Short mmCIF file of C-alpha atoms and ligand atoms in Angstrom, two decimals:
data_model
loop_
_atom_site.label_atom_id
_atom_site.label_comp_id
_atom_site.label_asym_id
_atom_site.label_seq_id
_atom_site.Cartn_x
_atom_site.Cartn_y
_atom_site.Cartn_z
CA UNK D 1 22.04 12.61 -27.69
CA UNK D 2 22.56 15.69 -25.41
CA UNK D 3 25.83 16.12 -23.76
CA UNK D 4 24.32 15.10 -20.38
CA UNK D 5 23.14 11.58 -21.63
CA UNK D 6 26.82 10.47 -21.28
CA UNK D 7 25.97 10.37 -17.80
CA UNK D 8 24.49 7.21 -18.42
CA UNK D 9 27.33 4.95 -18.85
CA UNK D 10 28.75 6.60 -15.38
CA UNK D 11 25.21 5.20 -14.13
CA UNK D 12 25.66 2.11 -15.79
CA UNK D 13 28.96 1.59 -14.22
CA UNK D 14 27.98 1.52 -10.91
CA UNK D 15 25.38 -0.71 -10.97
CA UNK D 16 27.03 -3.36 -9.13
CA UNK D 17 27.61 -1.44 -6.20
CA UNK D 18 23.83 0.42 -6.03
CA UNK D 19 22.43 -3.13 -6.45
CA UNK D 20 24.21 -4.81 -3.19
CA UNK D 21 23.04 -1.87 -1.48
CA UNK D 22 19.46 -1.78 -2.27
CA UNK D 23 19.74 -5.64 -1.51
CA UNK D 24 21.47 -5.11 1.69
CA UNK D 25 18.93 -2.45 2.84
CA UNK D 26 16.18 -4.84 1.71
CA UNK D 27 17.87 -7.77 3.68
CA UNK D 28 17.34 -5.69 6.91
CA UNK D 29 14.14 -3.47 6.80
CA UNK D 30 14.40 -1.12 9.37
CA UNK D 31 11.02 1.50 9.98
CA UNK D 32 10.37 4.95 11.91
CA UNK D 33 13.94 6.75 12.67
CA UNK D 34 15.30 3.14 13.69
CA UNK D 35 16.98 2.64 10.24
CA UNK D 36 20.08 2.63 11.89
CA UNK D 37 21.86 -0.26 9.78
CA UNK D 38 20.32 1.12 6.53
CA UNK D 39 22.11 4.23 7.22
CA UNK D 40 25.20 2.88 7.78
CA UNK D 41 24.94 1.15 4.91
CA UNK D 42 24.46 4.65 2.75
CA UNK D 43 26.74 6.09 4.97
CA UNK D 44 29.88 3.43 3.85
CA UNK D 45 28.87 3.77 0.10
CA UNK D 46 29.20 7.57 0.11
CA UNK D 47 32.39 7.24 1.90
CA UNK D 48 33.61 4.91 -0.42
CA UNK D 49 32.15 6.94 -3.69
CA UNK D 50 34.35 9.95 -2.01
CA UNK D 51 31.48 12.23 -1.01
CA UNK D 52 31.87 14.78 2.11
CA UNK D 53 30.00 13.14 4.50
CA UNK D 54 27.78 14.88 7.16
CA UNK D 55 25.92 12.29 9.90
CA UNK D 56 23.17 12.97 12.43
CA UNK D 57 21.29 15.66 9.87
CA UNK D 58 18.83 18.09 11.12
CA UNK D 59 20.04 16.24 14.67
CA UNK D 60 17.97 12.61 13.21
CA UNK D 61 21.05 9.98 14.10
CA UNK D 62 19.72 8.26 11.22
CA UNK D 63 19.63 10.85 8.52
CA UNK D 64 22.64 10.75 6.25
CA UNK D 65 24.19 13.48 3.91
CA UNK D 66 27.03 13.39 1.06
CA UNK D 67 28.12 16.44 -1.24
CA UNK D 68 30.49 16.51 -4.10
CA UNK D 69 32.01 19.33 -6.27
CA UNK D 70 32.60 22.98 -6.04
CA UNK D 71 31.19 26.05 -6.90
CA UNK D 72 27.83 26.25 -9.05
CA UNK D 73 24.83 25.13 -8.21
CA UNK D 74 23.51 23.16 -5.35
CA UNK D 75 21.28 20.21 -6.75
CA UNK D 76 19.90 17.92 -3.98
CA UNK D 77 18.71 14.44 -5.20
CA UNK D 78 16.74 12.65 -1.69
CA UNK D 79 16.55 8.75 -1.16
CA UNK D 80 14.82 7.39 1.71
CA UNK D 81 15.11 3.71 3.00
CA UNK D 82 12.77 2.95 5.87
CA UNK D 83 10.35 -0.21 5.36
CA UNK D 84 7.51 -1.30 7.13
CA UNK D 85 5.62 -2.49 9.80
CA UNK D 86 4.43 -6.93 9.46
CA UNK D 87 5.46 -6.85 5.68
CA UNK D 88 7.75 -9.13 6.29
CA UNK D 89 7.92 -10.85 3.21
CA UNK D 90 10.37 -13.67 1.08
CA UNK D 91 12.12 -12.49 -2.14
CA UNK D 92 10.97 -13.39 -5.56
CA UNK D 93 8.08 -15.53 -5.11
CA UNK D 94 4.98 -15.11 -5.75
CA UNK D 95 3.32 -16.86 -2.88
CA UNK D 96 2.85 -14.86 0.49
CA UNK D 97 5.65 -16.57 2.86
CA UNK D 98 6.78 -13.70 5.62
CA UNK D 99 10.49 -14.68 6.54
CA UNK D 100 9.65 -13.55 9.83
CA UNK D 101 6.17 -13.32 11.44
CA UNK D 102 4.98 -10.07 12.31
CA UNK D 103 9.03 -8.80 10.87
CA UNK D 104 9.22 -5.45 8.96
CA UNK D 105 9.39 -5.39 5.25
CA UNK D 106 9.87 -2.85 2.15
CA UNK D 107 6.53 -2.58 1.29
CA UNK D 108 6.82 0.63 -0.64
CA UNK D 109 10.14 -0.17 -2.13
CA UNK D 110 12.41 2.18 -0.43
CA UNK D 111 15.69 0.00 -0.58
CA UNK D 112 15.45 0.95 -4.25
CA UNK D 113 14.80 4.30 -3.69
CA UNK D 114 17.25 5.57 -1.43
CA UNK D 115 20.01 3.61 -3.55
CA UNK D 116 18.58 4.71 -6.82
CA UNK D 117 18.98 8.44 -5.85
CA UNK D 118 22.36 8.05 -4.12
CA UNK D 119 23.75 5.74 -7.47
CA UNK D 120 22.55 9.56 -9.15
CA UNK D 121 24.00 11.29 -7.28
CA UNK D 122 27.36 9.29 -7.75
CA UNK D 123 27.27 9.13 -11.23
CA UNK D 124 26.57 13.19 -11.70
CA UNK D 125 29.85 13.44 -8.98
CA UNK D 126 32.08 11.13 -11.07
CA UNK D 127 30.33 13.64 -14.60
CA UNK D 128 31.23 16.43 -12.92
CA UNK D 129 35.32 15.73 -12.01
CA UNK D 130 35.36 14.01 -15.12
CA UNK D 131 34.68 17.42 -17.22
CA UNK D 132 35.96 19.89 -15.06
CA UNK D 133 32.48 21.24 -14.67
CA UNK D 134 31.38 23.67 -11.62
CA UNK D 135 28.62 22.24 -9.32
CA UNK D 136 27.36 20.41 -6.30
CA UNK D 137 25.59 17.55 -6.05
CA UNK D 138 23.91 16.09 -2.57
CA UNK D 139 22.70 13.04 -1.76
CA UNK D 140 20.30 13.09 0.99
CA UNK D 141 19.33 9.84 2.87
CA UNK D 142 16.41 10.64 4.69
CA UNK D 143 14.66 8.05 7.14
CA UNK D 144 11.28 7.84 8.55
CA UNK D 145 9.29 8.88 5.37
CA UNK D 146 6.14 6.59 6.44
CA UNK D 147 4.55 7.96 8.91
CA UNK D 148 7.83 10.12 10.61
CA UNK D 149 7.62 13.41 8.46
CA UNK D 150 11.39 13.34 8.61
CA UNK D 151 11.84 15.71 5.87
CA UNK D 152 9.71 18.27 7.65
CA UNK D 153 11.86 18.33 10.54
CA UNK D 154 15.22 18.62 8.25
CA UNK D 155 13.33 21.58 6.51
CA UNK D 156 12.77 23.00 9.71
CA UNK D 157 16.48 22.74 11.12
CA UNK D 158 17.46 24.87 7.80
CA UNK D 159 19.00 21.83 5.77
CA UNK D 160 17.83 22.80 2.48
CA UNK D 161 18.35 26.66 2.61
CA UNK D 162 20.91 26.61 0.42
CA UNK D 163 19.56 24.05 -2.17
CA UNK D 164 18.94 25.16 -5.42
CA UNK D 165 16.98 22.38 -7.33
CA UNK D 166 15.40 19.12 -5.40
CA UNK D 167 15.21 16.12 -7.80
CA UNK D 168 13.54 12.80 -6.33
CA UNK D 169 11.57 9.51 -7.60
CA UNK D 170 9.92 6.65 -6.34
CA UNK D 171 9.14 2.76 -7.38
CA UNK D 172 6.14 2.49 -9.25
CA UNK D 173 4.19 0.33 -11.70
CA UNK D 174 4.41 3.18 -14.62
CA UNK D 175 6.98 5.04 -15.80
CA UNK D 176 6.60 8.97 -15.83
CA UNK D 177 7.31 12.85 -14.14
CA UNK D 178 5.21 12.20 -10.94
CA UNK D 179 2.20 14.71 -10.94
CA UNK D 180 2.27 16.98 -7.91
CA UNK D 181 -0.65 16.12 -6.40
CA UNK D 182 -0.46 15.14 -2.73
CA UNK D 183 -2.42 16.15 0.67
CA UNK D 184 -0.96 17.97 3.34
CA UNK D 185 -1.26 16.48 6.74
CA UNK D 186 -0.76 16.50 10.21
CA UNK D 187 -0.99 13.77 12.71
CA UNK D 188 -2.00 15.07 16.21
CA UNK D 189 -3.23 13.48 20.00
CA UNK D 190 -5.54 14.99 22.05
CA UNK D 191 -5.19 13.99 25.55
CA UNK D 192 -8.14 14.21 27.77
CA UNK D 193 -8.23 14.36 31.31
CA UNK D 194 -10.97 13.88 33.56
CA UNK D 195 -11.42 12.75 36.90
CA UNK D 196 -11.89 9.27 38.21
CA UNK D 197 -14.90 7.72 40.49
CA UNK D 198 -16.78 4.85 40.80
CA UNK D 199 -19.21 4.52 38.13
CA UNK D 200 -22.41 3.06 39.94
CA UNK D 201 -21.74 4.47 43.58
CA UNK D 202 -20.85 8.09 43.00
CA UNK D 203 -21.00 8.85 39.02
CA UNK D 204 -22.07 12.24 39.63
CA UNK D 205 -18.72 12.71 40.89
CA UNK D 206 -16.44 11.68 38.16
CA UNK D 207 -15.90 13.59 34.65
CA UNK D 208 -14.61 10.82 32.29
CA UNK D 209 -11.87 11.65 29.49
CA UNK D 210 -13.85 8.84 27.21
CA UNK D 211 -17.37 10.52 27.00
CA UNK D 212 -15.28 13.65 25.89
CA UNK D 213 -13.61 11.58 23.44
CA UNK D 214 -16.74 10.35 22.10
CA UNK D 215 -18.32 13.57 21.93
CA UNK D 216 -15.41 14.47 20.06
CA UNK D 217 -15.52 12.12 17.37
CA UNK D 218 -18.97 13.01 17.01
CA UNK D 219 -18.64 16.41 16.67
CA UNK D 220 -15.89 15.98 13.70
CA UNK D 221 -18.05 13.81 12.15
CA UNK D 222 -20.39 16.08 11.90
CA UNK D 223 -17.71 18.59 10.87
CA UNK D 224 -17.34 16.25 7.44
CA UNK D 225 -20.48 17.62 5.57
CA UNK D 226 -18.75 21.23 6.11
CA UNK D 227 -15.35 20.62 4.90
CA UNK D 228 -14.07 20.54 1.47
CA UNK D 229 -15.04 17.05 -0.27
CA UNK D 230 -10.63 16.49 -0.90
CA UNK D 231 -10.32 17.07 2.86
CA UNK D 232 -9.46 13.88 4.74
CA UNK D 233 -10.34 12.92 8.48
CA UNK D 234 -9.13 9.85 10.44
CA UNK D 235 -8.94 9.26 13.92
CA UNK D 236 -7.85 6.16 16.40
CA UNK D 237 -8.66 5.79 20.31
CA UNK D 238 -5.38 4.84 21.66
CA UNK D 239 -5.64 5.18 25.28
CA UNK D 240 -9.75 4.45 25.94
CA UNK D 241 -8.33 5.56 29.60
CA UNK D 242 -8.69 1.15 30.86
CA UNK D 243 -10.44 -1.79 30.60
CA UNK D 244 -12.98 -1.28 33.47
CA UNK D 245 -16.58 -0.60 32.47
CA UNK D 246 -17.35 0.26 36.30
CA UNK D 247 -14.36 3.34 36.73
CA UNK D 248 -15.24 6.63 35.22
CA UNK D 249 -12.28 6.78 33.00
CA UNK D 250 -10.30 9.68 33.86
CA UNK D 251 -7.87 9.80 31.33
CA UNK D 252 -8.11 8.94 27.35
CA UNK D 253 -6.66 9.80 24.22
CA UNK D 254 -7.89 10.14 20.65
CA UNK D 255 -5.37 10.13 17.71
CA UNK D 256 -6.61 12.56 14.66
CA UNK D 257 -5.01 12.23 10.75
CA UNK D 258 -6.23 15.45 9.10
CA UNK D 259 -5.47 15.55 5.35
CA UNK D 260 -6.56 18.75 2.91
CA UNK D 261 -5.44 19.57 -0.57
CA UNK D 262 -3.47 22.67 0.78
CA UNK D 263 -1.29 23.47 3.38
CA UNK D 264 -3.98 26.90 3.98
CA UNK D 265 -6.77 24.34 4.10
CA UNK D 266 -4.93 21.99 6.55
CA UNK D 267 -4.51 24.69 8.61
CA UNK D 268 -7.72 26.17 8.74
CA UNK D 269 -9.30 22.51 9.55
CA UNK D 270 -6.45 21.65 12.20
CA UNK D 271 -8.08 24.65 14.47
CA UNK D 272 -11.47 23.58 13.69
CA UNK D 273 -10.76 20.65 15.09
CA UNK D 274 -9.14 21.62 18.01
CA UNK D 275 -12.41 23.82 18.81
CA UNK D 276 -14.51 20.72 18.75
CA UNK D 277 -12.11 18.83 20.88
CA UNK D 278 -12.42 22.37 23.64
CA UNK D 279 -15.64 21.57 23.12
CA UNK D 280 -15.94 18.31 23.65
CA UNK D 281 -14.23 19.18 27.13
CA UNK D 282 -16.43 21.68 28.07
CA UNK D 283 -19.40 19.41 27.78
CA UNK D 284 -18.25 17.12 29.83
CA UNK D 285 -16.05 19.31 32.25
CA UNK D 286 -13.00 17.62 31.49
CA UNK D 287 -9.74 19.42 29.81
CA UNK D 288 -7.42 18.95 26.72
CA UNK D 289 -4.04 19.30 25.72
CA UNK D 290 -3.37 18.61 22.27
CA UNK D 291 -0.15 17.94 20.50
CA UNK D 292 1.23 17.58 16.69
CA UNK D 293 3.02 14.12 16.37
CA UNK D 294 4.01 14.97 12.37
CA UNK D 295 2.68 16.36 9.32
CA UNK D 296 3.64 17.15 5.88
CA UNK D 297 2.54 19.85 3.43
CA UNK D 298 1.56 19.42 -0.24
CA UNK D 299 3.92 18.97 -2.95
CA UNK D 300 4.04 22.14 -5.25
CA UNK D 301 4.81 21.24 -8.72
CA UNK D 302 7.31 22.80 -11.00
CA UNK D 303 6.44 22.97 -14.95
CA UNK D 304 9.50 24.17 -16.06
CA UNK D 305 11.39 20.96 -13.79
CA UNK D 306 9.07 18.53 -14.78
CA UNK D 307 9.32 19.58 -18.61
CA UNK D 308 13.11 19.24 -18.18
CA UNK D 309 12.33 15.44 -16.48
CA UNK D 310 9.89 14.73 -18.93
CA UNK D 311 12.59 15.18 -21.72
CA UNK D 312 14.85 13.31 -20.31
CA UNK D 313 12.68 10.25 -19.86
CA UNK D 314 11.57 10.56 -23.38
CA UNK D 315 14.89 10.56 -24.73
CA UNK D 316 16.21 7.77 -22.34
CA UNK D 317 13.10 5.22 -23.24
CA UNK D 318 11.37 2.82 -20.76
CA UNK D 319 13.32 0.61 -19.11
CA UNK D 320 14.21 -2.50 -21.00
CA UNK D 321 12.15 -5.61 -19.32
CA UNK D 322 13.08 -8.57 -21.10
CA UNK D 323 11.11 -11.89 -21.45
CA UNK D 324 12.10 -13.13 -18.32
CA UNK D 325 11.30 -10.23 -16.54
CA UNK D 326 7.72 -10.10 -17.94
CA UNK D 327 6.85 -13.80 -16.88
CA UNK D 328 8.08 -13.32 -13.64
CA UNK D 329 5.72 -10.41 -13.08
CA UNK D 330 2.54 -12.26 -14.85
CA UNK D 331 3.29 -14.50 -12.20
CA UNK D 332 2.84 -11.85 -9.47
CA UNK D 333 -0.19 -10.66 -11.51
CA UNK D 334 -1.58 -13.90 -10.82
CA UNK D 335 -1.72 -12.84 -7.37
CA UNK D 336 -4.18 -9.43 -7.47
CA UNK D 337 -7.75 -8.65 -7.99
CA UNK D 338 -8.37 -8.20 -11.64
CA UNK D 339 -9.57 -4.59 -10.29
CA UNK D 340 -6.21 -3.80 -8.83
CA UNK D 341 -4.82 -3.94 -12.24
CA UNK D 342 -7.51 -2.25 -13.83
CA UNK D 343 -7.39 0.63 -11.23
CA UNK D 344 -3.51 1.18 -11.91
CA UNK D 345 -3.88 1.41 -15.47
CA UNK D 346 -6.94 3.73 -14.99
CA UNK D 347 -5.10 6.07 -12.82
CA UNK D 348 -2.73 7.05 -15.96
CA UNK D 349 -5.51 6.81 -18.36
CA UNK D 350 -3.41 3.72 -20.36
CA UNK D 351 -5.30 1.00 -22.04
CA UNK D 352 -4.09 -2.30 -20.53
CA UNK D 353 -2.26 -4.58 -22.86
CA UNK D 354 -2.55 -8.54 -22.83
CA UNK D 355 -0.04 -10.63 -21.49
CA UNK D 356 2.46 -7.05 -21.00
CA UNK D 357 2.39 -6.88 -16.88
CA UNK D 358 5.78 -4.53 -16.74
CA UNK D 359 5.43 -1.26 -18.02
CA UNK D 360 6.83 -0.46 -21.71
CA UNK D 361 6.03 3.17 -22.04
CA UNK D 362 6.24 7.08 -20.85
CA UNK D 363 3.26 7.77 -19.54
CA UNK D 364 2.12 11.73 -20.73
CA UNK D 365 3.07 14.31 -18.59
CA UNK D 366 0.10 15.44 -16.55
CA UNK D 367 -1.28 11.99 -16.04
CA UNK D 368 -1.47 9.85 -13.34
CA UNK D 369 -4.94 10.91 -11.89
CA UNK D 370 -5.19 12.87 -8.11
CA UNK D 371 -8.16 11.24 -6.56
CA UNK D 372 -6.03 8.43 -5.26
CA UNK D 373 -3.88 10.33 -3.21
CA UNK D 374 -1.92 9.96 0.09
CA UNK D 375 0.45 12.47 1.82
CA UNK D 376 4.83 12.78 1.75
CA UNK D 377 7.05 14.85 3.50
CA UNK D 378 8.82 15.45 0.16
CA UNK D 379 5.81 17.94 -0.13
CA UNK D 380 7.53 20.12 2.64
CA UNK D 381 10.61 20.13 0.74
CA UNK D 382 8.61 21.03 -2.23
CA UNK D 383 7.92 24.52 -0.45
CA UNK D 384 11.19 25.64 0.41
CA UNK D 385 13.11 24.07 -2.81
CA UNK D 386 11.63 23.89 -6.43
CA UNK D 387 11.03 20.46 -6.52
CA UNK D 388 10.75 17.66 -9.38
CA UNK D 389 10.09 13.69 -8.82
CA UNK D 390 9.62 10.65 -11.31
CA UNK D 391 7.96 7.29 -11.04
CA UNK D 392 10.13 4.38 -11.83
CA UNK D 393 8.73 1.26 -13.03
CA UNK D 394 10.10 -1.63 -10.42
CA UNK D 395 7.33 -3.80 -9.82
CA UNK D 396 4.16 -5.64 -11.97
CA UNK D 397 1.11 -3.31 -12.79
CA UNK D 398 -1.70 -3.21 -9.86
CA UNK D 399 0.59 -4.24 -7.27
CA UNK D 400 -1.07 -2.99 -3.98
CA UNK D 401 1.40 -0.67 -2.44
CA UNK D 402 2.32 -1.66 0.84
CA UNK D 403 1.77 -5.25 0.14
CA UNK D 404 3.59 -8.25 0.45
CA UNK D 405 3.63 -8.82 -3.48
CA UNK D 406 5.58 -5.06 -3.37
CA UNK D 407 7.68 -6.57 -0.83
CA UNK D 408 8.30 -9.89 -2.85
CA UNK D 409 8.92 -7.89 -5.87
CA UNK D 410 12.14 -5.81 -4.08
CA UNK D 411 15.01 -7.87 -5.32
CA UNK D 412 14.25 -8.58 -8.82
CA UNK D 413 15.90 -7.69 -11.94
CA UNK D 414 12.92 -5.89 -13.12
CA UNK D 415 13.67 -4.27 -9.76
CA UNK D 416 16.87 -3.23 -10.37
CA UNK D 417 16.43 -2.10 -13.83
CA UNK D 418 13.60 0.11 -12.75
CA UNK D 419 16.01 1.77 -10.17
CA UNK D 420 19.02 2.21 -13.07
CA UNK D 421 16.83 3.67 -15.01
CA UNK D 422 15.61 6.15 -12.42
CA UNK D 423 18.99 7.13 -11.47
CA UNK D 424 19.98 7.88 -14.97
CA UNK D 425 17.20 10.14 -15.55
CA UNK D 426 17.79 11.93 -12.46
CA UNK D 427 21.65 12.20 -13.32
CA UNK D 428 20.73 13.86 -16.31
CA UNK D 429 17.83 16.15 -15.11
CA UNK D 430 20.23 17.40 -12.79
CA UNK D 431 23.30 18.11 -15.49
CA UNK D 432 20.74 19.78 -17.43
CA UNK D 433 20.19 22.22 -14.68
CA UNK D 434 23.73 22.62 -14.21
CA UNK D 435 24.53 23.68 -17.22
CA UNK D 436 21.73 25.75 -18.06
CA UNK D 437 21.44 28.48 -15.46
CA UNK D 438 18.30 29.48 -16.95
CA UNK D 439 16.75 26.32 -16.50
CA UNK D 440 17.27 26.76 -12.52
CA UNK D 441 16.29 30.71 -12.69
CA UNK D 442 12.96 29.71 -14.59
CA UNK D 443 12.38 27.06 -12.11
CA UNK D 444 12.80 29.45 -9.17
CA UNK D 445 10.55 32.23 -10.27
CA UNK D 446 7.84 29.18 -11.24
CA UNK D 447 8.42 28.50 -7.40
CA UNK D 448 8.39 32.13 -6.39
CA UNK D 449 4.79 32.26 -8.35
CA UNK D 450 2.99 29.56 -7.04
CA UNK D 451 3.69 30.72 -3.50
CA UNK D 452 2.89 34.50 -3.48
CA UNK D 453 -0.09 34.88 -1.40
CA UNK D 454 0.56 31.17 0.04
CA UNK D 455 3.24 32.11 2.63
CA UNK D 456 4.88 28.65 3.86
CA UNK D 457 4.12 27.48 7.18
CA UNK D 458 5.48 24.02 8.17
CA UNK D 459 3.05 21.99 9.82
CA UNK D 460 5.43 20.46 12.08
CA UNK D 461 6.24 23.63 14.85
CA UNK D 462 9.01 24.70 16.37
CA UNK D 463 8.21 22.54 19.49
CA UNK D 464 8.02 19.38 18.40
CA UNK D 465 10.48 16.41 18.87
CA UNK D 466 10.77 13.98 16.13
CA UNK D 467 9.75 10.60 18.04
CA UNK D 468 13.48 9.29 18.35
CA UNK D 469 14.30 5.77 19.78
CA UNK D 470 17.12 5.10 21.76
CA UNK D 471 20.44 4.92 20.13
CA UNK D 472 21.14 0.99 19.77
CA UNK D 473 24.27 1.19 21.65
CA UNK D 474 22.08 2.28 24.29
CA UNK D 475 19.64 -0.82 24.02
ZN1 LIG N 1 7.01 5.27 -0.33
#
């Protein structure tokens, strides 16, 4: 046992506390920068745990911030906690039964991880004042993560500058150091305007928003056999400019999700695209104003970090699932396709196991396959911070994510287990680093290398306003 794997039992103390607050936070899923009771709820626990609290981060009311210590170090460990959209979703069973139709729900299991990072970050705080040691630990609640690039905007406002090390994780089926593979992505509208007329009396004097629109879309798709194969294009019509067939629309809108391996590629693809949409307007003698809503960039691994992780979650074991545990997921096994489970045990190359639907094992660093991949702001962290995240095992194996068997799954001991056993590895990736200077210097100039001659450029400029609701004393 290393001298940091006494953090443990400061983890294990604590778990009373962490698990009301993932429960609480699950109680009342919140989504998009409206996660104003989830916040709270971090907020009071920091408080309480005797952190040095800082609200309204990077000017998000609800982004929430807690430091400990002195001196040394700065080690950030980020949580998030917003849920999502008509997941609403009863605990524990394995039957789909929404609590309230159409209501929100944690569908990717981020009561567990916000909680799970902050109950690290407590423990390493209690380690710390405990030995006398020199170092600072932050817990960083950050909301919006689906779909609100929230950590893109608290890069931008400068809230990581002085972080040395960025340790995260997130629910899983599998147990592992997460490999850095995610897309980079920005989410952008392109407003068309046109001009209006009647569209069988005098067509020849309107220019309609929709044909350019269409001629749009077309154009991108043709875009798609030019492009690399990784690169990712979505798009939605959300203003077809009215519901009359006989007005020359004269105003419409076209969403566009453009996803590439690297933040260079995105980049390079996010101008294309704006050429077809000028063109698209010229055609049809319309104009277009286009604006970024979000984006993220890729994550950038860190070998030396995830070797350090990778130790620790050897040394620690998989969590410890007991009978009970087991049945309870069979149960919610019971529930997907037989491919969904054999496509999550494909992705980290294991061979399934009979009757075992929790994960027992490490899964080998390196695994965990790329082509499935989606996008997360913790990738713009990743470029301004040397960055390291795990997987936690919460929930049965081939549970969709964003589903309502994720959702179901939120509460259970399995649940909570998976998020102890998260926070202790965390707690003792980031002692390591603390005491072992070397450990952060190698991790920096790994950082330094991977981004000579890929300067960072966040995808989210200096112009754009996160899309804040009103402050619910103002509702
Ligand atoms: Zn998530």
């Amino acid at each position: 046992m290393k001298n940091s794997d006494a953090v443990w039992a400061f983890v294990e103390a604590k778990r009373e506390a962490f698990f009301t607050l993932s429960d609480r936070v699950w109680d009342v899923p919140e989504t998009n920068y409206e996660e104003f009771s989830a916040c709270e709820e971090h907020a009071r626990l920091l408080k309480q745990e005797g952190f040095r609290i800082e609200r309204n981060v990077a000017g998000l009311p609800t982004a929430v911030m807690g430091e400990a210590g002195e001196g040394g170090p700065v080690i950030a460990i980020l949580g998030e906690f917003d849920a999502l959209p008509g997941l609403s979703q009863e605990a524990g069973i394995a039957e789909e039964r929404p609590l309230i139709s159409g209501g929100n729900g944690h569908g990717c299991g981020h009561n567990l991880l916000g909680s799970g990072s902050m109950m690290a970050a407590a423990a390493v705080k209690d380690f710390l004042a405990a030995n006398g040691l020199k170092g600072r630990v932050r817990y960083y609640g950050c909301p919006a993560e689906e779909g609100g690039s929230s950590k893109g905007f608290m890069v931008r406002a400068g809230v990581f500058d002085d972080v040395d090390i960025a340790i995260s994780w997130h629910p899983a089926a599998f147990s592992g150091v997460n490999n850095p593979i995610s897309l980079a992505c920005n989410e952008l509208n392109f407003h068309f305007s046109g001009r209006a007329s009647h569209a069988s009396a005098t067509p020849h004097l309107g220019r309609s928003a929709l044909d350019a629109v269409e001629l749009m879309n077309v154009g991108v798709n043709y875009m798609r056999e030019h492009m690399p194969s990784s690169a990712r294009v979505h798009y939605a019509v959300t203003d077809a400019g009215g519901a009359a067939p006989n007005v020359v629309q004269a105003r419409a809108t076209v969403r566009y999700l453009i996803r590439a391996r690297t933040l260079g590629e995105l980049l390079g693809l996010v101008e294309r695209v704006k050429k077809i949409a000028d063109g698209a307007a010229l055609m049809t003698e319309t104009t277009v104003r286009s604006e970024v809503v979000s984006g993220d960039a890729n994550l950038v691994g860190n070998t030396p970090l995830e070797e350090c992780m990778h130790a620790n979650l050897q040394r620690l074991g998989p969590p410890d699932f007991d009978v009970a545990d087991n049945d309870t997921a069979l149960k919610f096994q019971g529930t997907f396709s037989p491919e969904d489970i054999a496509a999550s045990y494909a992705r980290f190359g294991i061979k399934p196991k009979k009757g075992q639907a929790l994960c027992d094992l490490i899964y080998p660093l390196g695994s965990g396959d790329g082509s499935i991949v989606g996008s997360t702001d913790v990738g713009t962290v990743s470029w301004v911070v040397p960055t390291v995240q795990m997987r936690g095992a919460t929930y049965a194996i081939g549970t969709p994510g964003h589903s309502w068997q994720l959702v179901a799954q939120g509460k259970l001991p399995a649940a909570h287990k998976g998020m102890e056993y998260a926070a202790k590895v965390m707690a003792s990736t980031a002692l390591d680093l603390i005491a072992n200077p070397a450990l952060i210097e190698a991790a920096k100039a790994d950082h330094r290398e991977r981004l000579d001659g890929n300067p960072f450029v966040n995808p989210i400029p200096d112009d754009v306003s996160p899309p804040l609701p009103e402050s619910p004393n103002g509702r």
